[in-house]
């Protein structure tokens, strides 16, 4: 007799190809069918519960099956689920747009909807290119940072720098160059490397795209706001546009609503997704300056329109979820209340820093990471830690040698203890096996 978990697994494996996976791995590492979610917990068909310490790939902010978000989506469901967004609009989108302009860095006055993070990156890249083209200039190069990640559609992949995802497609990617990352070298060296590229390709660069403060997929590599400030000045000096990809760090992850706030910088484009709907539904937006919008605003026959769309652009249910998410930020004073949790996580992680195999512990807001030392990538220790923690009811999903916590904001202090204690045990256990 198959257990309930096994039965679903077999039906799944006979049809489904899962993302970011070598399907053969699932022979030895069975995935987990989830029956329900509740707060910070995911529950399988046999009643095992797991703390979702990675917010289901960084999207969930206020827990699974959040009663308020559920209620707001249900309300919207009774009115309108979706409508074509060219030539039509709806109240949830309008309200969301007004609220985002209100809370985003000053000067981002217009926004364009898309339906996932990568598509927002594509929109920003294409807009920056066409902005110059509309003025009669062809700028065919994009700049990003080493160790960066911006999604996996071809344009987004081209400006990313995670070799693992990119290498296979090298021959078909658009032109981009990577400057040194301030998370990996000192700030002056990183800026110098950026300036060298600006000099070398002067007049050909459409935009620079960065992940402000934390290169999440690149191993939760962190850097200071001062870099963003200096980069913005450099962009102004050379006339290059700045795209802030806050798809992962937006909506309070780094301690402020948006990471750019800490640098007091307004980028030319701000890409948002992931947490925008509280982790409920796919939605993304690109916010931009009025002047960019105006460069596309003219007679249709001029050929200057931005002819880009997605079927689910500005989906009404997703906008309702996003409005509910913003309501929760306001009602519950989330950013203020998170400060204590952030400090508590820092304190609780201290003993981990003293473990022999730990190279570094770092944190920015509600993102905390532990980098392990002395393991060969071929050991796939991330996988070992994942398996170890899962047996103890915690979902961790290390990036290479980096274990990280990016929990929903509603996590309790007891749950923080459990999450970090299990990581501590996992690292100690791994050490003892290796001795
Ligand atoms: C996840 C992510 C993306 C891509 O978003 P998808 O919705 O997965 O396409 C882009 N940039 C950053 C920084 C991300 O973390």
CSV table of C-alpha atoms and ligand atoms in Angstrom, one decimal:
chain,number,residue,atom,x,y,z
A,1,UNK,CA,0.0,0.0,0.0
A,2,UNK,CA,1.2,3.4,-0.9
A,3,UNK,CA,1.0,6.2,1.6
A,4,UNK,CA,-1.0,9.3,0.7
A,5,UNK,CA,2.3,11.2,0.2
A,6,UNK,CA,3.7,8.4,-2.1
A,7,UNK,CA,0.6,8.2,-4.2
A,8,UNK,CA,0.6,11.9,-5.0
A,9,UNK,CA,4.3,11.8,-5.7
A,10,UNK,CA,3.9,8.9,-8.2
A,11,UNK,CA,1.1,10.6,-10.1
A,12,UNK,CA,3.2,13.8,-10.1
A,13,UNK,CA,6.3,12.2,-11.4
A,14,UNK,CA,4.5,10.4,-14.2
A,15,UNK,CA,3.6,13.8,-15.7
A,16,UNK,CA,5.3,16.9,-14.2
A,17,UNK,CA,8.7,18.5,-14.8
A,18,UNK,CA,9.6,20.6,-11.8
A,19,UNK,CA,11.4,23.9,-11.9
A,20,UNK,CA,15.1,24.3,-11.1
A,21,UNK,CA,15.5,20.5,-10.6
A,22,UNK,CA,17.3,17.6,-12.0
A,23,UNK,CA,14.3,15.3,-12.2
A,24,UNK,CA,16.5,12.2,-11.6
A,25,UNK,CA,17.3,13.6,-8.2
A,26,UNK,CA,13.7,12.9,-7.1
A,27,UNK,CA,14.4,9.1,-7.3
A,28,UNK,CA,16.5,9.4,-4.1
A,29,UNK,CA,15.1,12.6,-2.7
A,30,UNK,CA,11.3,12.5,-2.8
A,31,UNK,CA,9.6,15.8,-2.8
A,32,UNK,CA,6.8,16.7,-0.4
A,33,UNK,CA,3.2,17.0,-1.4
A,34,UNK,CA,1.7,19.8,0.5
A,35,UNK,CA,-1.9,19.5,1.5
A,36,UNK,CA,-2.4,22.8,3.4
A,37,UNK,CA,-0.7,25.9,4.7
A,38,UNK,CA,-1.3,27.7,7.9
A,39,UNK,CA,0.7,30.7,9.1
A,40,UNK,CA,4.3,29.8,8.9
A,41,UNK,CA,3.6,26.1,8.5
A,42,UNK,CA,3.2,23.8,5.5
A,43,UNK,CA,1.5,20.5,6.1
A,44,UNK,CA,1.8,17.3,4.0
A,45,UNK,CA,-0.8,14.6,3.5
A,46,UNK,CA,0.4,12.6,6.5
A,47,UNK,CA,0.1,15.5,8.9
A,48,UNK,CA,3.9,16.4,9.1
A,49,UNK,CA,4.3,20.2,9.5
A,50,UNK,CA,7.2,22.2,8.2
A,51,UNK,CA,8.2,25.8,9.1
A,52,UNK,CA,8.5,27.6,5.8
A,53,UNK,CA,11.8,29.4,6.6
A,54,UNK,CA,12.2,30.5,3.0
A,55,UNK,CA,8.7,32.0,2.6
A,56,UNK,CA,8.1,29.6,-0.3
A,57,UNK,CA,10.9,31.1,-2.5
A,58,UNK,CA,10.8,34.5,-0.9
A,59,UNK,CA,7.2,35.4,-1.7
A,60,UNK,CA,5.2,34.9,1.4
A,61,UNK,CA,5.0,37.8,3.9
A,62,UNK,CA,2.1,37.2,6.2
A,63,UNK,CA,1.8,33.4,6.3
A,64,UNK,CA,-0.1,30.8,4.4
A,65,UNK,CA,-3.9,31.0,4.2
A,66,UNK,CA,-3.8,34.4,5.9
A,67,UNK,CA,-7.4,35.1,6.9
A,68,UNK,CA,-7.4,38.8,5.9
A,69,UNK,CA,-5.9,38.3,2.4
A,70,UNK,CA,-8.2,35.3,1.9
A,71,UNK,CA,-11.2,37.5,2.7
A,72,UNK,CA,-10.1,40.3,0.4
A,73,UNK,CA,-9.4,38.0,-2.6
A,74,UNK,CA,-12.8,36.3,-2.0
A,75,UNK,CA,-14.5,39.6,-2.0
A,76,UNK,CA,-12.8,40.5,-5.3
A,77,UNK,CA,-13.7,37.1,-6.7
A,78,UNK,CA,-17.4,38.0,-6.4
A,79,UNK,CA,-16.9,41.2,-8.5
A,80,UNK,CA,-14.3,40.5,-11.2
A,81,UNK,CA,-11.6,37.9,-11.6
A,82,UNK,CA,-9.8,39.4,-14.6
A,83,UNK,CA,-10.2,41.7,-17.6
A,84,UNK,CA,-8.0,42.6,-20.6
A,85,UNK,CA,-5.8,45.5,-19.5
A,86,UNK,CA,-5.4,47.2,-22.8
A,87,UNK,CA,-8.3,49.5,-23.3
A,88,UNK,CA,-9.8,48.5,-19.9
A,89,UNK,CA,-9.0,49.0,-16.2
A,90,UNK,CA,-10.4,48.2,-12.8
A,91,UNK,CA,-10.5,49.7,-9.3
A,92,UNK,CA,-8.0,47.3,-7.6
A,93,UNK,CA,-5.3,48.2,-10.1
A,94,UNK,CA,-5.9,51.9,-9.9
A,95,UNK,CA,-5.9,51.8,-6.1
A,96,UNK,CA,-2.7,49.7,-6.0
A,97,UNK,CA,-1.0,52.1,-8.4
A,98,UNK,CA,-1.9,55.1,-6.3
A,99,UNK,CA,-0.6,53.4,-3.1
A,100,UNK,CA,2.6,52.2,-4.7
A,101,UNK,CA,3.4,55.7,-6.0
A,102,UNK,CA,2.7,57.0,-2.5
A,103,UNK,CA,5.2,54.7,-0.7
A,104,UNK,CA,7.9,54.2,-3.4
A,105,UNK,CA,11.0,56.4,-3.5
A,106,UNK,CA,10.0,60.0,-4.5
A,107,UNK,CA,9.9,60.6,-8.2
A,108,UNK,CA,8.6,57.2,-9.4
A,109,UNK,CA,5.3,58.5,-10.7
A,110,UNK,CA,4.2,56.0,-13.3
A,111,UNK,CA,3.9,52.2,-13.3
A,112,UNK,CA,3.6,49.4,-15.8
A,113,UNK,CA,2.1,46.1,-14.8
A,114,UNK,CA,3.4,42.6,-15.7
A,115,UNK,CA,2.8,39.2,-14.2
A,116,UNK,CA,6.0,37.8,-12.8
A,117,UNK,CA,9.5,39.0,-11.8
A,118,UNK,CA,11.4,38.1,-14.9
A,119,UNK,CA,8.8,39.8,-17.1
A,120,UNK,CA,9.2,43.0,-15.0
A,121,UNK,CA,13.0,42.8,-15.7
A,122,UNK,CA,12.3,42.3,-19.4
A,123,UNK,CA,10.0,45.4,-19.3
A,124,UNK,CA,12.6,47.6,-17.6
A,125,UNK,CA,15.4,46.5,-20.0
A,126,UNK,CA,13.2,47.0,-23.1
A,127,UNK,CA,12.0,50.4,-21.9
A,128,UNK,CA,15.5,51.6,-21.2
A,129,UNK,CA,16.6,50.5,-24.7
A,130,UNK,CA,13.6,52.0,-26.4
A,131,UNK,CA,13.8,55.3,-24.4
A,132,UNK,CA,17.1,56.0,-26.2
A,133,UNK,CA,15.9,54.6,-29.5
A,134,UNK,CA,12.9,57.0,-29.3
A,135,UNK,CA,15.5,59.8,-29.1
A,136,UNK,CA,17.4,58.5,-32.1
A,137,UNK,CA,20.2,56.6,-30.2
A,138,UNK,CA,20.8,52.9,-30.3
A,139,UNK,CA,22.2,51.7,-27.0
A,140,UNK,CA,22.8,48.0,-27.3
A,141,UNK,CA,24.6,47.1,-24.0
A,142,UNK,CA,23.3,46.4,-20.5
A,143,UNK,CA,25.5,46.4,-17.4
A,144,UNK,CA,24.9,44.4,-14.2
A,145,UNK,CA,26.9,43.1,-11.3
A,146,UNK,CA,28.9,39.9,-10.9
A,147,UNK,CA,27.1,37.3,-8.9
A,148,UNK,CA,23.7,38.9,-9.8
A,149,UNK,CA,20.4,37.2,-10.5
A,150,UNK,CA,17.5,38.8,-12.4
A,151,UNK,CA,15.4,35.9,-13.5
A,152,UNK,CA,15.5,33.2,-16.2
A,153,UNK,CA,13.8,34.4,-19.3
A,154,UNK,CA,16.4,35.2,-22.0
A,155,UNK,CA,16.8,38.9,-21.4
A,156,UNK,CA,16.8,38.6,-17.6
A,157,UNK,CA,19.2,35.6,-17.8
A,158,UNK,CA,21.5,37.7,-20.0
A,159,UNK,CA,22.0,40.3,-17.3
A,160,UNK,CA,22.3,37.8,-14.5
A,161,UNK,CA,25.6,36.2,-13.5
A,162,UNK,CA,24.8,32.9,-11.9
A,163,UNK,CA,26.9,30.7,-14.2
A,164,UNK,CA,24.9,27.6,-13.3
A,165,UNK,CA,21.7,29.0,-15.0
A,166,UNK,CA,23.4,30.9,-17.8
A,167,UNK,CA,26.2,28.9,-19.2
A,168,UNK,CA,24.1,26.6,-21.5
A,169,UNK,CA,22.5,29.6,-23.2
A,170,UNK,CA,25.6,31.7,-23.7
A,171,UNK,CA,25.4,31.7,-27.5
A,172,UNK,CA,21.9,33.3,-27.6
A,173,UNK,CA,22.0,36.0,-25.0
A,174,UNK,CA,21.9,39.8,-25.5
A,175,UNK,CA,25.0,41.8,-24.8
A,176,UNK,CA,25.8,42.5,-21.2
A,177,UNK,CA,28.9,43.1,-19.1
A,178,UNK,CA,29.3,42.6,-15.4
A,179,UNK,CA,31.0,45.0,-13.0
A,180,UNK,CA,32.6,43.7,-9.8
A,181,UNK,CA,30.1,43.3,-7.0
A,182,UNK,CA,30.3,45.4,-3.8
A,183,UNK,CA,29.3,42.3,-2.0
A,184,UNK,CA,32.4,40.5,-3.0
A,185,UNK,CA,35.1,43.2,-3.3
A,186,UNK,CA,35.5,46.5,-1.5
A,187,UNK,CA,33.3,49.3,-2.6
A,188,UNK,CA,36.0,51.4,-4.2
A,189,UNK,CA,37.1,48.5,-6.4
A,190,UNK,CA,33.5,47.8,-7.4
A,191,UNK,CA,32.8,51.4,-8.4
A,192,UNK,CA,36.1,51.6,-10.3
A,193,UNK,CA,35.2,48.5,-12.2
A,194,UNK,CA,31.8,50.0,-13.0
A,195,UNK,CA,33.4,53.3,-14.1
A,196,UNK,CA,35.8,51.4,-16.4
A,197,UNK,CA,32.8,49.8,-18.2
A,198,UNK,CA,31.1,53.2,-18.4
A,199,UNK,CA,34.2,54.6,-20.0
A,200,UNK,CA,34.8,51.7,-22.4
A,201,UNK,CA,31.2,51.6,-23.7
A,202,UNK,CA,30.3,55.3,-23.4
A,203,UNK,CA,27.2,56.1,-25.4
A,204,UNK,CA,26.3,52.4,-25.9
A,205,UNK,CA,24.9,51.5,-22.4
A,206,UNK,CA,21.1,51.6,-22.0
A,207,UNK,CA,21.0,50.8,-18.3
A,208,UNK,CA,22.6,49.3,-15.3
A,209,UNK,CA,20.6,46.8,-13.3
A,210,UNK,CA,21.3,45.9,-9.7
A,211,UNK,CA,19.7,44.1,-6.7
A,212,UNK,CA,19.9,46.7,-4.0
A,213,UNK,CA,21.6,45.6,-0.8
A,214,UNK,CA,21.3,41.8,-1.1
A,215,UNK,CA,22.2,39.6,-4.1
A,216,UNK,CA,19.8,36.9,-2.9
A,217,UNK,CA,20.2,34.1,-5.4
A,218,UNK,CA,23.9,34.8,-5.4
A,219,UNK,CA,24.2,33.3,-1.9
A,220,UNK,CA,22.6,36.2,0.1
A,221,UNK,CA,25.7,38.4,-0.6
A,222,UNK,CA,25.2,41.7,1.1
A,223,UNK,CA,26.6,45.2,0.7
A,224,UNK,CA,26.1,48.7,2.0
A,225,UNK,CA,23.7,51.5,0.9
A,226,UNK,CA,26.6,53.8,0.2
A,227,UNK,CA,27.5,51.8,-3.0
A,228,UNK,CA,24.0,52.5,-4.4
A,229,UNK,CA,24.4,56.2,-3.7
A,230,UNK,CA,27.8,56.3,-5.5
A,231,UNK,CA,26.5,54.2,-8.3
A,232,UNK,CA,23.6,56.6,-8.8
A,233,UNK,CA,26.0,59.5,-9.0
A,234,UNK,CA,28.1,57.6,-11.5
A,235,UNK,CA,25.0,56.9,-13.6
A,236,UNK,CA,24.1,60.5,-13.7
A,237,UNK,CA,27.6,61.5,-14.6
A,238,UNK,CA,27.7,59.2,-17.6
A,239,UNK,CA,24.0,59.4,-18.6
A,240,UNK,CA,23.1,55.8,-17.9
A,241,UNK,CA,19.8,54.6,-16.5
A,242,UNK,CA,19.6,52.7,-13.2
A,243,UNK,CA,17.2,49.8,-12.8
A,244,UNK,CA,16.7,48.7,-9.2
A,245,UNK,CA,15.5,45.1,-9.1
A,246,UNK,CA,13.8,44.9,-5.8
A,247,UNK,CA,11.8,41.8,-6.7
A,248,UNK,CA,13.3,39.9,-3.8
A,249,UNK,CA,14.2,42.7,-1.4
A,250,UNK,CA,11.1,44.9,-1.8
A,251,UNK,CA,8.2,45.0,0.7
A,252,UNK,CA,10.2,45.2,3.9
A,253,UNK,CA,12.7,42.4,3.5
A,254,UNK,CA,15.8,44.5,4.3
A,255,UNK,CA,14.1,46.3,7.1
A,256,UNK,CA,12.7,49.3,5.1
A,257,UNK,CA,9.8,49.1,2.7
A,258,UNK,CA,12.2,49.3,-0.2
A,259,UNK,CA,16.0,48.7,-0.1
A,260,UNK,CA,16.7,51.9,-2.1
A,261,UNK,CA,15.3,54.0,0.8
A,262,UNK,CA,18.4,53.1,2.8
A,263,UNK,CA,20.6,54.8,0.2
A,264,UNK,CA,18.1,57.6,-0.3
A,265,UNK,CA,18.2,57.0,-4.0
A,266,UNK,CA,15.4,57.1,-6.5
A,267,UNK,CA,16.3,54.7,-9.4
A,268,UNK,CA,15.0,55.3,-12.9
A,269,UNK,CA,13.2,52.0,-12.8
A,270,UNK,CA,12.0,50.0,-9.8
A,271,UNK,CA,11.0,46.3,-10.4
A,272,UNK,CA,8.7,44.7,-7.8
A,273,UNK,CA,7.1,41.3,-7.6
A,274,UNK,CA,7.4,38.3,-5.2
A,275,UNK,CA,6.1,39.7,-1.9
A,276,UNK,CA,3.8,42.2,-3.6
A,277,UNK,CA,0.8,39.9,-3.3
A,278,UNK,CA,1.9,38.5,0.0
A,279,UNK,CA,2.9,35.4,-1.8
A,280,UNK,CA,-0.6,34.6,-3.2
A,281,UNK,CA,-0.7,35.3,-6.9
A,282,UNK,CA,1.7,36.2,-9.7
A,283,UNK,CA,2.0,40.0,-10.2
A,284,UNK,CA,4.8,42.4,-10.9
A,285,UNK,CA,5.2,46.1,-11.6
A,286,UNK,CA,7.9,48.4,-13.0
A,287,UNK,CA,7.8,51.8,-11.6
A,288,UNK,CA,9.4,54.7,-13.5
A,289,UNK,CA,10.0,58.4,-13.7
A,290,UNK,CA,7.5,60.7,-15.4
A,291,UNK,CA,10.2,61.8,-17.9
A,292,UNK,CA,10.6,58.2,-19.2
A,293,UNK,CA,6.9,57.9,-19.6
A,294,UNK,CA,6.8,61.1,-21.6
A,295,UNK,CA,9.5,59.9,-24.0
A,296,UNK,CA,6.9,57.3,-25.2
A,297,UNK,CA,3.9,59.6,-25.2
A,298,UNK,CA,3.1,60.8,-28.6
A,299,UNK,CA,1.1,60.2,-31.8
A,300,UNK,CA,0.7,56.4,-32.5
A,301,UNK,CA,2.2,56.8,-36.0
A,302,UNK,CA,5.5,58.0,-34.5
A,303,UNK,CA,6.3,54.3,-33.7
A,304,UNK,CA,7.3,55.3,-30.2
A,305,UNK,CA,4.7,53.3,-28.3
A,306,UNK,CA,5.8,50.6,-25.8
A,307,UNK,CA,4.1,47.6,-27.5
A,308,UNK,CA,4.6,45.1,-24.7
A,309,UNK,CA,1.9,43.0,-22.9
A,310,UNK,CA,1.1,39.9,-21.0
A,311,UNK,CA,-2.2,38.1,-21.0
A,312,UNK,CA,-2.5,38.4,-17.2
A,313,UNK,CA,-1.2,42.0,-17.0
A,314,UNK,CA,-2.7,43.7,-13.9
A,315,UNK,CA,-4.9,40.7,-12.9
A,316,UNK,CA,-7.7,41.9,-10.6
A,317,UNK,CA,-7.4,39.1,-8.0
A,318,UNK,CA,-3.6,39.7,-7.8
A,319,UNK,CA,-4.2,43.4,-7.4
A,320,UNK,CA,-6.7,42.7,-4.6
A,321,UNK,CA,-4.1,40.5,-2.9
A,322,UNK,CA,-1.5,43.3,-3.3
A,323,UNK,CA,-3.9,45.8,-1.8
A,324,UNK,CA,-4.6,43.5,1.1
A,325,UNK,CA,-0.9,43.1,1.6
A,326,UNK,CA,-0.4,46.8,1.8
A,327,UNK,CA,-3.4,47.1,4.2
A,328,UNK,CA,-1.6,44.6,6.5
A,329,UNK,CA,1.6,46.7,6.4
A,330,UNK,CA,-0.4,49.7,7.6
A,331,UNK,CA,-2.7,48.1,10.1
A,332,UNK,CA,-0.1,46.0,11.9
A,333,UNK,CA,2.8,48.4,11.8
A,334,UNK,CA,4.8,45.6,10.3
A,335,UNK,CA,8.1,47.4,9.7
A,336,UNK,CA,8.2,48.6,13.3
A,337,UNK,CA,7.3,45.3,14.7
A,338,UNK,CA,9.9,43.5,12.5
A,339,UNK,CA,12.7,45.5,14.1
A,340,UNK,CA,12.5,43.4,17.3
A,341,UNK,CA,12.4,40.2,15.3
A,342,UNK,CA,15.4,41.3,13.3
A,343,UNK,CA,17.4,42.0,16.4
A,344,UNK,CA,16.3,38.8,18.0
A,345,UNK,CA,17.4,36.7,15.0
A,346,UNK,CA,20.8,38.4,15.1
A,347,UNK,CA,21.2,37.5,18.8
A,348,UNK,CA,20.0,34.0,18.2
A,349,UNK,CA,22.5,33.4,15.4
A,350,UNK,CA,25.5,34.4,17.4
A,351,UNK,CA,26.4,30.8,18.6
A,352,UNK,CA,26.3,29.7,15.0
A,353,UNK,CA,29.1,32.1,14.1
A,354,UNK,CA,31.4,30.2,16.6
A,355,UNK,CA,31.0,26.8,14.9
A,356,UNK,CA,34.2,25.6,13.3
A,357,UNK,CA,32.8,25.2,9.8
A,358,UNK,CA,31.1,28.6,9.7
A,359,UNK,CA,32.9,31.1,7.6
A,360,UNK,CA,30.5,34.0,8.0
A,361,UNK,CA,27.1,35.0,9.4
A,362,UNK,CA,25.4,38.0,7.9
A,363,UNK,CA,22.0,39.6,8.1
A,364,UNK,CA,20.1,42.5,6.5
A,365,UNK,CA,16.7,42.9,7.9
A,366,UNK,CA,14.6,39.8,7.6
A,367,UNK,CA,17.3,38.0,5.6
A,368,UNK,CA,19.9,36.1,7.5
A,369,UNK,CA,22.6,33.8,6.1
A,370,UNK,CA,25.3,31.4,7.3
A,371,UNK,CA,28.1,30.7,4.9
A,372,UNK,CA,29.9,27.4,5.5
A,373,UNK,CA,33.5,26.9,4.8
A,374,UNK,CA,35.7,23.9,3.7
A,375,UNK,CA,33.2,21.9,1.7
A,376,UNK,CA,33.5,21.0,-1.9
A,377,UNK,CA,30.5,22.0,-4.0
A,378,UNK,CA,30.4,18.4,-5.2
A,379,UNK,CA,29.6,17.3,-1.7
A,380,UNK,CA,26.2,19.1,-2.1
A,381,UNK,CA,26.1,19.9,1.5
A,382,UNK,CA,23.1,22.1,0.9
A,383,UNK,CA,21.1,19.0,0.0
A,384,UNK,CA,22.3,17.3,3.2
A,385,UNK,CA,21.2,20.2,5.3
A,386,UNK,CA,17.8,20.4,3.5
A,387,UNK,CA,17.2,16.7,4.2
A,388,UNK,CA,18.3,17.0,7.8
A,389,UNK,CA,16.1,20.0,8.6
A,390,UNK,CA,13.1,18.6,6.8
A,391,UNK,CA,13.1,15.6,9.1
A,392,UNK,CA,13.0,18.0,12.0
A,393,UNK,CA,10.1,20.1,10.6
A,394,UNK,CA,12.0,23.0,9.1
A,395,UNK,CA,12.1,23.9,5.4
A,396,UNK,CA,15.6,25.3,4.6
A,397,UNK,CA,16.8,25.4,1.1
A,398,UNK,CA,20.5,26.3,1.1
A,399,UNK,CA,22.1,28.0,-1.9
A,400,UNK,CA,25.4,26.1,-2.3
A,401,UNK,CA,27.2,26.5,0.9
A,402,UNK,CA,24.9,29.2,2.2
A,403,UNK,CA,22.1,28.4,4.6
A,404,UNK,CA,19.7,31.2,4.9
A,405,UNK,CA,16.5,32.3,6.7
A,406,UNK,CA,13.9,34.5,5.0
A,407,UNK,CA,10.8,33.7,7.0
A,408,UNK,CA,7.3,35.2,6.7
A,409,UNK,CA,7.0,38.2,8.9
A,410,UNK,CA,4.3,36.6,11.1
A,411,UNK,CA,6.9,34.1,12.4
A,412,UNK,CA,6.7,33.9,16.2
A,413,UNK,CA,9.7,34.0,18.6
A,414,UNK,CA,9.3,30.3,19.3
A,415,UNK,CA,9.3,29.5,15.6
A,416,UNK,CA,12.4,31.6,15.1
A,417,UNK,CA,14.1,29.5,17.9
A,418,UNK,CA,13.1,26.3,16.3
A,419,UNK,CA,14.2,27.4,12.8
A,420,UNK,CA,17.6,28.5,14.0
A,421,UNK,CA,18.1,25.6,16.5
A,422,UNK,CA,17.6,23.1,13.7
A,423,UNK,CA,20.1,24.9,11.4
A,424,UNK,CA,22.6,24.8,14.3
A,425,UNK,CA,22.0,21.1,14.8
A,426,UNK,CA,22.4,20.5,11.1
A,427,UNK,CA,25.7,22.3,10.9
A,428,UNK,CA,27.0,20.6,14.0
A,429,UNK,CA,25.9,17.2,12.7
A,430,UNK,CA,27.6,17.8,9.4
A,431,UNK,CA,30.8,18.7,11.2
A,432,UNK,CA,30.8,15.6,13.3
A,433,UNK,CA,30.3,13.4,10.2
A,434,UNK,CA,33.3,15.1,8.6
A,435,UNK,CA,35.6,14.7,11.6
B,1,LIG,C1,13.1,35.9,-8.2
B,1,LIG,C2,13.8,37.0,-8.8
B,1,LIG,C3,13.6,37.4,-10.1
B,1,LIG,C4,12.6,36.7,-11.0
B,1,LIG,O1,11.3,36.6,-10.6
B,1,LIG,P1,10.4,35.4,-11.2
B,1,LIG,O2,9.0,35.8,-10.7
B,1,LIG,O3,10.9,34.2,-10.6
B,1,LIG,O4,10.5,35.4,-12.6
B,1,LIG,C5,14.2,38.5,-10.6
B,1,LIG,N1,15.1,39.2,-9.8
B,1,LIG,C6,15.3,38.9,-8.5
B,1,LIG,C7,16.2,39.7,-7.7
B,1,LIG,C8,14.7,37.8,-8.0
B,1,LIG,O5,15.0,37.4,-6.7
